[in-house]
Amino acid sequence: MATIDIRSVRKSYLTTEVIKGIDCSVRDGELLVMLGPSGCGKSTLLRMVAGLERISKGEIAIDGRVVNELEPKDRNIAMVFQNYALYPHMSVFENMAYGLRIKGMPKAEIQAAVERAAKILELSAYLDRKPRQLSGGQRQRVAMGRAIVRSPSVFLFDEPLSNLDAKLRTQMRIEIKKLQTALGITSLYVTHDQVEAMTLADRIMVMNSGVAEQIDTPMNVYAHPASIFVAGFIGSPAMNFVGGSVGADGVSVALESGAALRDLPRPVEAARGRPVTLGIRPEHLEIVPIERADLRLEAVLVETLGADTVVHGTLIDRDGTALAVAGEGGRTLAARVPGHVRVVEGEVLPLRIADGALHLFDRETGLRIAEG
Ligand code: ADP
Ligand code: MG
């Protein structure tokens, strides 16, 4: 049982700063997922918690004790990596016992610890097997077992499921969640996979270029993204961004073309009379009769996924003016409609933005303009 406190932590390699001042407190028993694109600094931050990288500035405390100068072996942590590298010549039992033997734990205790972990992980029947006689999922569980037997106060995971195929990944994700909840061990989990983050996390830290853009529950990160970066990173297909402006009343919203959009449910003081970037999730665009429509979408590409259909198209305002879609390479906008709705390419769909589903971002800073 432990808490982790990351305080104003920075990391530089020579002159390049890769972690630019991160603050985060992980609660006892919590699973915090660090999510972000490749190269944003997730592993570096995790490795500083583990003691595998020096901290350039700031401090990290585990259970209230600053660990900056503490060796990894003295931090009472266990790590599970993407490349879990089991010893091929050792049995499952020996693989799990190895770390304990190095620590000089008495034989009977090792036996008990390994058997207990094997039982939790449903590996009891495989203790005599060699890694090559196991499936990918079982190997991953042995790697987990190696971490569990040490009864650490903190688990650190670095993309532990990336080497598994999609189906196994889903299965192992559920197992890790069950295990972490049952054991109640404070955990930091690194992934670039938003679905993994959403389903596993108590809270998510969304990282971008060495900065924590938002630390919040999965639902809040989805429903109230703190920045355009977070908004665009969470959710699939990604949120649509369109240029717009808010009227002096703080309620009326217009598209860049000047066409009026739906009013906001209540005034947004900070946005009065300002140019903004409007964010609309594909799932919040609904096909409606033309007289109720906010926008029209000319279908360019229709992706049939079964349960639902994603329509990519060019955006037209109510008066027929084609609109630019903000964001990288963003020429089309996406709408997610129920799978039973048949849409053909070239069709123009009248769309309505769901009530209260419009997100406002500052055009310059990219930060969310808070409601109310
Ligand atoms: P992530 O795990 O999010 O993909 P990393 O933490 O591995 O990202 O890397 C963050 C940044 O730090 C990257 O730009 C990477 O090139 C750089 N980096 C990582 N390790 C080193 C190192 N040992 N020396 C120099 N740069 C490094
Ligand atoms: Mg990494």
GROMACS .gro file of C-alpha atoms and ligand atoms in nm:
model
  400
    1MET     CA    1   0.000   0.000   0.000
    2ALA     CA    2   0.144   0.333  -0.101
    3THR     CA    3   0.092   0.676  -0.251
    4ILE     CA    4   0.313   0.827  -0.522
    5ASP     CA    5   0.381   1.200  -0.534
    6ILE     CA    6   0.540   1.350  -0.842
    7ARG     CA    7   0.636   1.710  -0.768
    8SER     CA    8   0.748   1.955  -1.039
    9VAL     CA    9   0.948   1.678  -1.200
   10ARG     CA   10   1.167   1.763  -1.498
   11LYS     CA   11   1.404   1.557  -1.705
   12SER     CA   12   1.662   1.668  -1.957
   13TYR     CA   13   1.890   1.465  -2.178
   14LEU     CA   14   2.185   1.700  -2.240
   15THR     CA   15   2.012   2.018  -2.352
   16THR     CA   16   1.679   1.866  -2.449
   17GLU     CA   17   1.406   1.881  -2.189
   18VAL     CA   18   1.172   1.582  -2.234
   19ILE     CA   19   0.971   1.612  -1.909
   20LYS     CA   20   0.874   1.973  -1.855
   21GLY     CA   21   0.746   1.997  -1.500
   22ILE     CA   22   0.486   1.739  -1.404
   23ASP     CA   23   0.285   1.731  -1.082
   24CYS     CA   24   0.068   1.437  -0.992
   25SER     CA   25  -0.038   1.251  -0.680
   26VAL     CA   26  -0.143   0.889  -0.710
   27ARG     CA   27  -0.368   0.773  -0.430
   28ASP     CA   28  -0.328   0.456  -0.231
   29GLY     CA   29  -0.463   0.165  -0.437
   30GLU     CA   30  -0.528   0.381  -0.742
   31LEU     CA   31  -0.446   0.281  -1.101
   32LEU     CA   32  -0.326   0.587  -1.288
   33VAL     CA   33  -0.269   0.552  -1.661
   34MET     CA   34  -0.018   0.774  -1.840
   35LEU     CA   35  -0.147   0.810  -2.195
   36GLY     CA   36   0.006   0.992  -2.488
   37PRO     CA   37   0.162   0.956  -2.831
   38SER     CA   38   0.497   0.788  -2.883
   39GLY     CA   39   0.786   1.002  -2.762
   40CYS     CA   40   0.584   1.223  -2.525
   41GLY     CA   41   0.783   1.108  -2.221
   42LYS     CA   42   0.568   0.835  -2.062
   43SER     CA   43   0.847   0.579  -2.019
   44THR     CA   44   1.090   0.844  -1.900
   45LEU     CA   45   0.851   0.952  -1.624
   46LEU     CA   46   0.779   0.593  -1.526
   47ARG     CA   47   1.150   0.509  -1.520
   48MET     CA   48   1.214   0.803  -1.288
   49VAL     CA   49   0.955   0.661  -1.048
   50ALA     CA   50   1.130   0.324  -1.078
   51GLY     CA   51   1.473   0.475  -1.017
   52LEU     CA   52   1.606   0.372  -1.359
   53GLU     CA   53   1.653   0.735  -1.468
   54ARG     CA   54   1.784   1.024  -1.264
   55ILE     CA   55   1.542   1.308  -1.191
   56SER     CA   56   1.681   1.635  -1.329
   57LYS     CA   57   1.459   1.862  -1.117
   58GLY     CA   58   1.178   1.819  -0.866
   59GLU     CA   59   1.110   1.518  -0.649
   60ILE     CA   60   0.926   1.190  -0.636
   61ALA     CA   61   0.799   1.045  -0.310
   62ILE     CA   62   0.666   0.694  -0.254
   63ASP     CA   63   0.447   0.665   0.054
   64GLY     CA   64   0.565   1.004   0.173
   65ARG     CA   65   0.937   0.928   0.146
   66VAL     CA   66   1.140   1.113  -0.117
   67VAL     CA   67   1.309   0.848  -0.331
   68ASN     CA   68   1.524   1.065  -0.562
   69GLU     CA   69   1.845   0.915  -0.427
   70LEU     CA   70   1.710   0.566  -0.358
   71GLU     CA   71   1.823   0.263  -0.561
   72PRO     CA   72   1.547   0.085  -0.759
   73LYS     CA   73   1.575  -0.223  -0.538
   74ASP     CA   74   1.509  -0.013  -0.227
   75ARG     CA   75   1.187   0.144  -0.362
   76ASN     CA   76   0.965  -0.161  -0.312
   77ILE     CA   77   0.831  -0.144  -0.666
   78ALA     CA   78   0.776  -0.408  -0.931
   79MET     CA   79   0.783  -0.339  -1.303
   80VAL     CA   80   0.617  -0.517  -1.595
   81PHE     CA   81   0.753  -0.418  -1.936
   82GLN     CA   82   0.632  -0.465  -2.291
   83ASN     CA   83   0.927  -0.692  -2.348
   84TYR     CA   84   0.885  -0.917  -2.047
   85ALA     CA   85   1.179  -1.143  -2.138
   86LEU     CA   86   1.127  -1.458  -1.935
   87TYR     CA   87   1.432  -1.679  -1.891
   88PRO     CA   88   1.376  -1.946  -2.159
   89HIS     CA   89   1.575  -2.220  -1.984
   90MET     CA   90   1.389  -2.178  -1.654
   91SER     CA   91   1.052  -2.323  -1.564
   92VAL     CA   92   0.757  -2.098  -1.480
   93PHE     CA   93   0.824  -2.163  -1.112
   94GLU     CA   94   1.189  -2.069  -1.142
   95ASN     CA   95   1.110  -1.760  -1.344
   96MET     CA   96   0.876  -1.640  -1.072
   97ALA     CA   97   1.109  -1.742  -0.788
   98TYR     CA   98   1.425  -1.594  -0.935
   99GLY     CA   99   1.398  -1.242  -0.794
  100LEU     CA  100   1.312  -1.374  -0.448
  101ARG     CA  101   1.606  -1.612  -0.451
  102ILE     CA  102   1.839  -1.323  -0.540
  103LYS     CA  103   1.701  -1.135  -0.240
  104GLY     CA  104   1.789  -1.435  -0.022
  105MET     CA  105   1.434  -1.525   0.077
  106PRO     CA  106   1.411  -1.863   0.255
  107LYS     CA  107   1.306  -2.152   0.030
  108ALA     CA  108   0.978  -2.228   0.204
  109GLU     CA  109   0.870  -1.866   0.179
  110ILE     CA  110   0.957  -1.856  -0.190
  111GLN     CA  111   0.753  -2.171  -0.246
  112ALA     CA  112   0.454  -2.019  -0.068
  113ALA     CA  113   0.481  -1.684  -0.249
  114VAL     CA  114   0.506  -1.843  -0.594
  115GLU     CA  115   0.219  -2.082  -0.528
  116ARG     CA  116  -0.001  -1.800  -0.402
  117ALA     CA  117   0.073  -1.587  -0.712
  118ALA     CA  118   0.028  -1.885  -0.944
  119LYS     CA  119  -0.312  -1.948  -0.793
  120ILE     CA  120  -0.423  -1.588  -0.842
  121LEU     CA  121  -0.302  -1.598  -1.202
  122GLU     CA  122  -0.436  -1.948  -1.274
  123LEU     CA  123  -0.088  -2.074  -1.349
  124SER     CA  124  -0.073  -2.351  -1.087
  125ALA     CA  125  -0.091  -2.625  -1.350
  126TYR     CA  126   0.195  -2.475  -1.552
  127LEU     CA  127   0.465  -2.425  -1.290
  128ASP     CA  128   0.691  -2.694  -1.437
  129ARG     CA  129   0.661  -2.576  -1.795
  130LYS     CA  130   0.916  -2.375  -1.987
  131PRO     CA  131   0.807  -2.039  -2.135
  132ARG     CA  132   0.808  -2.178  -2.490
  133GLN     CA  133   0.540  -2.429  -2.386
  134LEU     CA  134   0.304  -2.144  -2.294
  135SER     CA  135   0.069  -1.923  -2.494
  136GLY     CA  136   0.139  -1.549  -2.524
  137GLY     CA  137  -0.122  -1.469  -2.261
  138GLN     CA  138   0.020  -1.723  -2.017
  139ARG     CA  139   0.368  -1.580  -2.063
  140GLN     CA  140   0.234  -1.237  -1.991
  141ARG     CA  141   0.079  -1.378  -1.674
  142VAL     CA  142   0.412  -1.524  -1.567
  143ALA     CA  143   0.563  -1.177  -1.608
  144MET     CA  144   0.282  -1.046  -1.386
  145GLY     CA  145   0.353  -1.327  -1.140
  146ARG     CA  146   0.714  -1.226  -1.118
  147ALA     CA  147   0.597  -0.882  -1.012
  148ILE     CA  148   0.331  -1.005  -0.768
  149VAL     CA  149   0.551  -1.248  -0.573
  150ARG     CA  150   0.759  -0.960  -0.449
  151SER     CA  151   0.455  -0.807  -0.272
  152PRO     CA  152   0.554  -0.461  -0.393
  153SER     CA  153   0.382  -0.147  -0.269
  154VAL     CA  154   0.377  -0.010  -0.624
  155PHE     CA  155   0.326  -0.170  -0.967
  156LEU     CA  156   0.477   0.002  -1.270
  157PHE     CA  157   0.358  -0.113  -1.613
  158ASP     CA  158   0.516   0.004  -1.938
  159GLU     CA  159   0.296  -0.100  -2.234
  160PRO     CA  160   0.274  -0.456  -2.096
  161LEU     CA  161   0.022  -0.570  -2.358
  162SER     CA  162   0.170  -0.420  -2.675
  163ASN     CA  163   0.323  -0.749  -2.789
  164LEU     CA  164  -0.005  -0.939  -2.777
  165ASP     CA  165  -0.259  -0.969  -3.055
  166ALA     CA  166  -0.578  -0.765  -3.032
  167LYS     CA  167  -0.804  -1.034  -2.883
  168LEU     CA  168  -0.553  -1.138  -2.620
  169ARG     CA  169  -0.487  -0.775  -2.536
  170THR     CA  170  -0.853  -0.724  -2.452
  171GLN     CA  171  -0.857  -1.038  -2.240
  172MET     CA  172  -0.537  -0.950  -2.052
  173ARG     CA  173  -0.661  -0.596  -1.999
  174ILE     CA  174  -0.959  -0.733  -1.812
  175GLU     CA  175  -0.733  -0.966  -1.612
  176ILE     CA  176  -0.497  -0.687  -1.514
  177LYS     CA  177  -0.789  -0.472  -1.405
  178LYS     CA  178  -0.935  -0.753  -1.194
  179LEU     CA  179  -0.598  -0.832  -1.043
  180GLN     CA  180  -0.510  -0.473  -0.962
  181THR     CA  181  -0.850  -0.417  -0.803
  182ALA     CA  182  -0.828  -0.738  -0.600
  183LEU     CA  183  -0.473  -0.672  -0.480
  184GLY     CA  184  -0.534  -0.299  -0.436
  185ILE     CA  185  -0.175  -0.217  -0.527
  186THR     CA  186  -0.108   0.143  -0.629
  187SER     CA  187  -0.020   0.132  -0.999
  188LEU     CA  188   0.119   0.349  -1.275
  189TYR     CA  189   0.042   0.217  -1.621
  190VAL     CA  190   0.189   0.351  -1.944
  191THR     CA  191   0.013   0.309  -2.278
  192HIS     CA  192  -0.042   0.491  -2.607
  193ASP     CA  193  -0.373   0.308  -2.651
  194GLN     CA  194  -0.670   0.520  -2.554
  195VAL     CA  195  -0.907   0.225  -2.520
  196GLU     CA  196  -0.668   0.059  -2.275
  197ALA     CA  197  -0.645   0.384  -2.082
  198MET     CA  198  -1.021   0.440  -2.073
  199THR     CA  199  -1.104   0.087  -1.958
  200LEU     CA  200  -0.824   0.038  -1.704
  201ALA     CA  201  -0.776   0.372  -1.538
  202ASP     CA  202  -0.914   0.518  -1.221
  203ARG     CA  203  -0.761   0.837  -1.358
  204ILE     CA  204  -0.576   0.918  -1.679
  205MET     CA  205  -0.283   1.155  -1.721
  206VAL     CA  206  -0.291   1.268  -2.083
  207MET     CA  207   0.064   1.363  -2.183
  208ASN     CA  208   0.187   1.571  -2.474
  209SER     CA  209   0.553   1.661  -2.532
  210GLY     CA  210   0.659   1.621  -2.171
  211VAL     CA  211   0.360   1.802  -2.025
  212ALA     CA  212   0.057   1.661  -1.842
  213GLU     CA  213  -0.231   1.820  -2.033
  214GLN     CA  214  -0.500   1.677  -1.804
  215ILE     CA  215  -0.526   1.439  -1.509
  216ASP     CA  216  -0.881   1.322  -1.453
  217THR     CA  217  -1.123   1.029  -1.459
  218PRO     CA  218  -1.181   0.862  -1.797
  219MET     CA  219  -1.533   1.008  -1.818
  220ASN     CA  220  -1.418   1.363  -1.741
  221VAL     CA  221  -1.133   1.342  -1.989
  222TYR     CA  222  -1.387   1.238  -2.253
  223ALA     CA  223  -1.666   1.477  -2.154
  224HIS     CA  224  -1.461   1.781  -2.049
  225PRO     CA  225  -1.127   1.765  -2.232
  226ALA     CA  226  -0.897   2.038  -2.100
  227SER     CA  227  -0.743   2.118  -2.439
  228ILE     CA  228  -0.776   2.058  -2.811
  229PHE     CA  229  -0.492   1.806  -2.778
  230VAL     CA  230  -0.681   1.597  -2.521
  231ALA     CA  231  -1.006   1.635  -2.713
  232GLY     CA  232  -0.845   1.510  -3.032
  233PHE     CA  233  -0.653   1.227  -2.865
  234ILE     CA  234  -0.942   1.070  -2.673
  235GLY     CA  235  -1.230   0.930  -2.872
  236SER     CA  236  -1.250   0.738  -3.197
  237PRO     CA  237  -1.318   0.863  -3.458
  238ALA     CA  238  -1.157   1.180  -3.326
  239MET     CA  239  -1.350   1.491  -3.233
  240ASN     CA  240  -1.425   1.730  -3.521
  241PHE     CA  241  -1.294   2.084  -3.495
  242VAL     CA  242  -1.450   2.376  -3.679
  243GLY     CA  243  -1.375   2.748  -3.660
  244GLY     CA  244  -1.647   2.961  -3.507
  245SER     CA  245  -1.724   3.253  -3.282
  246VAL     CA  246  -1.934   3.327  -2.978
  247GLY     CA  247  -2.162   3.632  -2.975
  248ALA     CA  248  -2.146   3.920  -2.727
  249ASP     CA  249  -2.429   3.754  -2.534
  250GLY     CA  250  -2.201   3.459  -2.456
  251VAL     CA  251  -2.473   3.222  -2.579
  252SER     CA  252  -2.510   3.244  -2.957
  253VAL     CA  253  -2.256   3.055  -3.162
  254ALA     CA  254  -2.178   3.109  -3.530
  255LEU     CA  255  -1.970   2.912  -3.773
  256GLU     CA  256  -1.681   3.081  -3.952
  257SER     CA  257  -1.908   3.122  -4.254
  258GLY     CA  258  -2.131   3.338  -4.036
  259ALA     CA  259  -2.411   3.084  -4.027
  260ALA     CA  260  -2.571   3.066  -3.685
  261LEU     CA  261  -2.533   2.746  -3.487
  262ARG     CA  262  -2.722   2.623  -3.187
  263ASP     CA  263  -2.713   2.846  -2.880
  264LEU     CA  264  -2.521   2.728  -2.579
  265PRO     CA  265  -2.736   2.597  -2.292
  266ARG     CA  266  -2.605   2.879  -2.071
  267PRO     CA  267  -2.377   3.179  -2.118
  268VAL     CA  268  -2.003   3.119  -2.127
  269GLU     CA  269  -1.855   3.438  -1.983
  270ALA     CA  270  -1.499   3.374  -2.097
  271ALA     CA  271  -1.606   3.325  -2.459
  272ARG     CA  272  -1.815   3.641  -2.512
  273GLY     CA  273  -1.741   3.793  -2.852
  274ARG     CA  274  -1.443   3.565  -2.911
  275PRO     CA  275  -1.318   3.357  -3.204
  276VAL     CA  276  -1.314   2.995  -3.090
  277THR     CA  277  -1.251   2.646  -3.213
  278LEU     CA  278  -1.568   2.440  -3.186
  279GLY     CA  279  -1.534   2.074  -3.100
  280ILE     CA  280  -1.806   1.825  -3.191
  281ARG     CA  281  -1.774   1.451  -3.135
  282PRO     CA  282  -1.886   1.230  -3.427
  283GLU     CA  283  -2.129   1.049  -3.196
  284HIS     CA  284  -2.300   1.378  -3.112
  285LEU     CA  285  -2.411   1.443  -3.468
  286GLU     CA  286  -2.755   1.306  -3.533
  287ILE     CA  287  -2.940   1.276  -3.864
  288VAL     CA  288  -3.257   1.486  -3.843
  289PRO     CA  289  -3.523   1.633  -4.077
  290ILE     CA  290  -3.369   1.927  -4.265
  291GLU     CA  291  -3.567   2.191  -4.074
  292ARG     CA  292  -3.406   2.085  -3.746
  293ALA     CA  293  -3.053   2.063  -3.885
  294ASP     CA  294  -2.755   2.266  -3.767
  295LEU     CA  295  -2.523   2.150  -4.043
  296ARG     CA  296  -2.517   1.943  -4.358
  297LEU     CA  297  -2.259   1.684  -4.443
  298GLU     CA  298  -2.194   1.565  -4.796
  299ALA     CA  299  -2.082   1.203  -4.757
  300VAL     CA  300  -1.744   1.133  -4.914
  301LEU     CA  301  -1.658   0.805  -4.747
  302VAL     CA  302  -1.889   0.569  -4.561
  303GLU     CA  303  -1.734   0.320  -4.318
  304THR     CA  304  -1.973   0.042  -4.225
  305LEU     CA  305  -1.868  -0.101  -3.888
  306GLY     CA  306  -2.176  -0.308  -3.814
  307ALA     CA  307  -2.309  -0.162  -3.491
  308ASP     CA  308  -2.258   0.183  -3.630
  309THR     CA  309  -2.150   0.362  -3.943
  310VAL     CA  310  -1.899   0.643  -3.969
  311VAL     CA  311  -1.972   0.896  -4.240
  312HIS     CA  312  -1.682   1.118  -4.346
  313GLY     CA  313  -1.777   1.417  -4.550
  314THR     CA  314  -1.741   1.780  -4.634
  315LEU     CA  315  -1.925   2.023  -4.419
  316ILE     CA  316  -2.178   2.260  -4.557
  317ASP     CA  317  -2.359   2.518  -4.350
  318ARG     CA  318  -2.733   2.556  -4.373
  319ASP     CA  319  -2.700   2.811  -4.650
  320GLY     CA  320  -2.490   2.583  -4.867
  321THR     CA  321  -2.147   2.735  -4.792
  322ALA     CA  322  -1.869   2.478  -4.769
  323LEU     CA  323  -1.682   2.505  -4.439
  324ALA     CA  324  -1.319   2.446  -4.351
  325VAL     CA  325  -1.256   2.191  -4.083
  326ALA     CA  326  -0.985   2.295  -3.838
  327GLY     CA  327  -0.699   2.069  -3.739
  328GLU     CA  328  -0.423   1.875  -3.909
  329GLY     CA  329  -0.508   1.767  -4.263
  330GLY     CA  330  -0.867   1.807  -4.151
  331ARG     CA  331  -1.067   1.839  -4.467
  332THR     CA  332  -1.351   1.616  -4.373
  333LEU     CA  333  -1.573   1.584  -4.073
  334ALA     CA  334  -1.700   1.258  -3.928
  335ALA     CA  335  -2.044   1.164  -3.803
  336ARG     CA  336  -2.122   0.837  -3.629
  337VAL     CA  337  -2.471   0.710  -3.704
  338PRO     CA  338  -2.649   0.386  -3.609
  339GLY     CA  339  -2.553   0.085  -3.822
  340HIS     CA  340  -2.906   0.032  -3.952
  341VAL     CA  341  -2.905   0.372  -4.123
  342ARG     CA  342  -2.804   0.332  -4.487
  343VAL     CA  343  -2.590   0.613  -4.619
  344VAL     CA  344  -2.448   0.632  -4.971
  345GLU     CA  345  -2.154   0.837  -5.090
  346GLY     CA  346  -2.259   1.171  -5.234
  347GLU     CA  347  -2.568   1.191  -5.013
  348VAL     CA  348  -2.615   1.510  -4.811
  349LEU     CA  349  -2.709   1.444  -4.450
  350PRO     CA  350  -2.885   1.705  -4.237
  351LEU     CA  351  -2.722   1.686  -3.895
  352ARG     CA  352  -2.808   1.820  -3.556
  353ILE     CA  353  -2.559   1.866  -3.273
  354ALA     CA  354  -2.682   1.690  -2.959
  355ASP     CA  355  -2.791   1.921  -2.679
  356GLY     CA  356  -2.502   2.049  -2.470
  357ALA     CA  357  -2.248   1.861  -2.680
  358LEU     CA  358  -2.060   2.158  -2.823
  359HIS     CA  359  -1.705   2.203  -2.687
  360LEU     CA  360  -1.540   2.546  -2.695
  361PHE     CA  361  -1.165   2.599  -2.715
  362ASP     CA  362  -0.957   2.915  -2.721
  363ARG     CA  363  -0.839   2.966  -3.078
  364GLU     CA  364  -0.490   3.074  -2.968
  365THR     CA  365  -0.405   2.865  -2.662
  366GLY     CA  366  -0.605   2.555  -2.757
  367LEU     CA  367  -0.737   2.542  -2.402
  368ARG     CA  368  -1.093   2.458  -2.311
  369ILE     CA  369  -1.317   2.753  -2.234
  370ALA     CA  370  -1.500   2.639  -1.925
  371GLU     CA  371  -1.877   2.648  -1.918
  372GLY     CA  372  -2.066   2.851  -1.657
  373ADP     P1  373   0.734   0.744  -2.470
  373ADP     O1  374   0.755   0.636  -2.369
  373ADP     O2  375   0.621   0.835  -2.436
  373ADP     O3  376   0.721   0.693  -2.610
  373ADP     P2  377   1.002   0.824  -2.394
  373ADP     O4  378   0.985   0.859  -2.251
  373ADP     O5  379   1.065   0.694  -2.426
  373ADP     O6  380   0.864   0.840  -2.470
  373ADP     O7  381   1.090   0.937  -2.465
  373ADP     C1  382   1.062   1.074  -2.449
  373ADP     C2  383   1.164   1.156  -2.528
  373ADP     O8  384   1.292   1.143  -2.467
  373ADP     C3  385   1.181   1.110  -2.671
  373ADP     O9  386   1.194   1.224  -2.751
  373ADP     C4  387   1.308   1.029  -2.668
  373ADP    O10  388   1.374   1.036  -2.791
  373ADP     C5  389   1.388   1.098  -2.559
  373ADP     N1  390   1.479   1.005  -2.489
  373ADP     C6  391   1.443   0.894  -2.420
  373ADP     N2  392   1.550   0.833  -2.366
  373ADP     C7  393   1.659   0.907  -2.403
  373ADP     C8  394   1.801   0.898  -2.379
  373ADP     N3  395   1.850   0.800  -2.305
  373ADP     N4  396   1.879   0.993  -2.432
  373ADP     C9  397   1.827   1.095  -2.506
  373ADP     N5  398   1.696   1.110  -2.531
  373ADP    C10  399   1.612   1.019  -2.481
  374MG      MG  400   0.765   0.427  -2.397
   0.00000   0.00000   0.00000
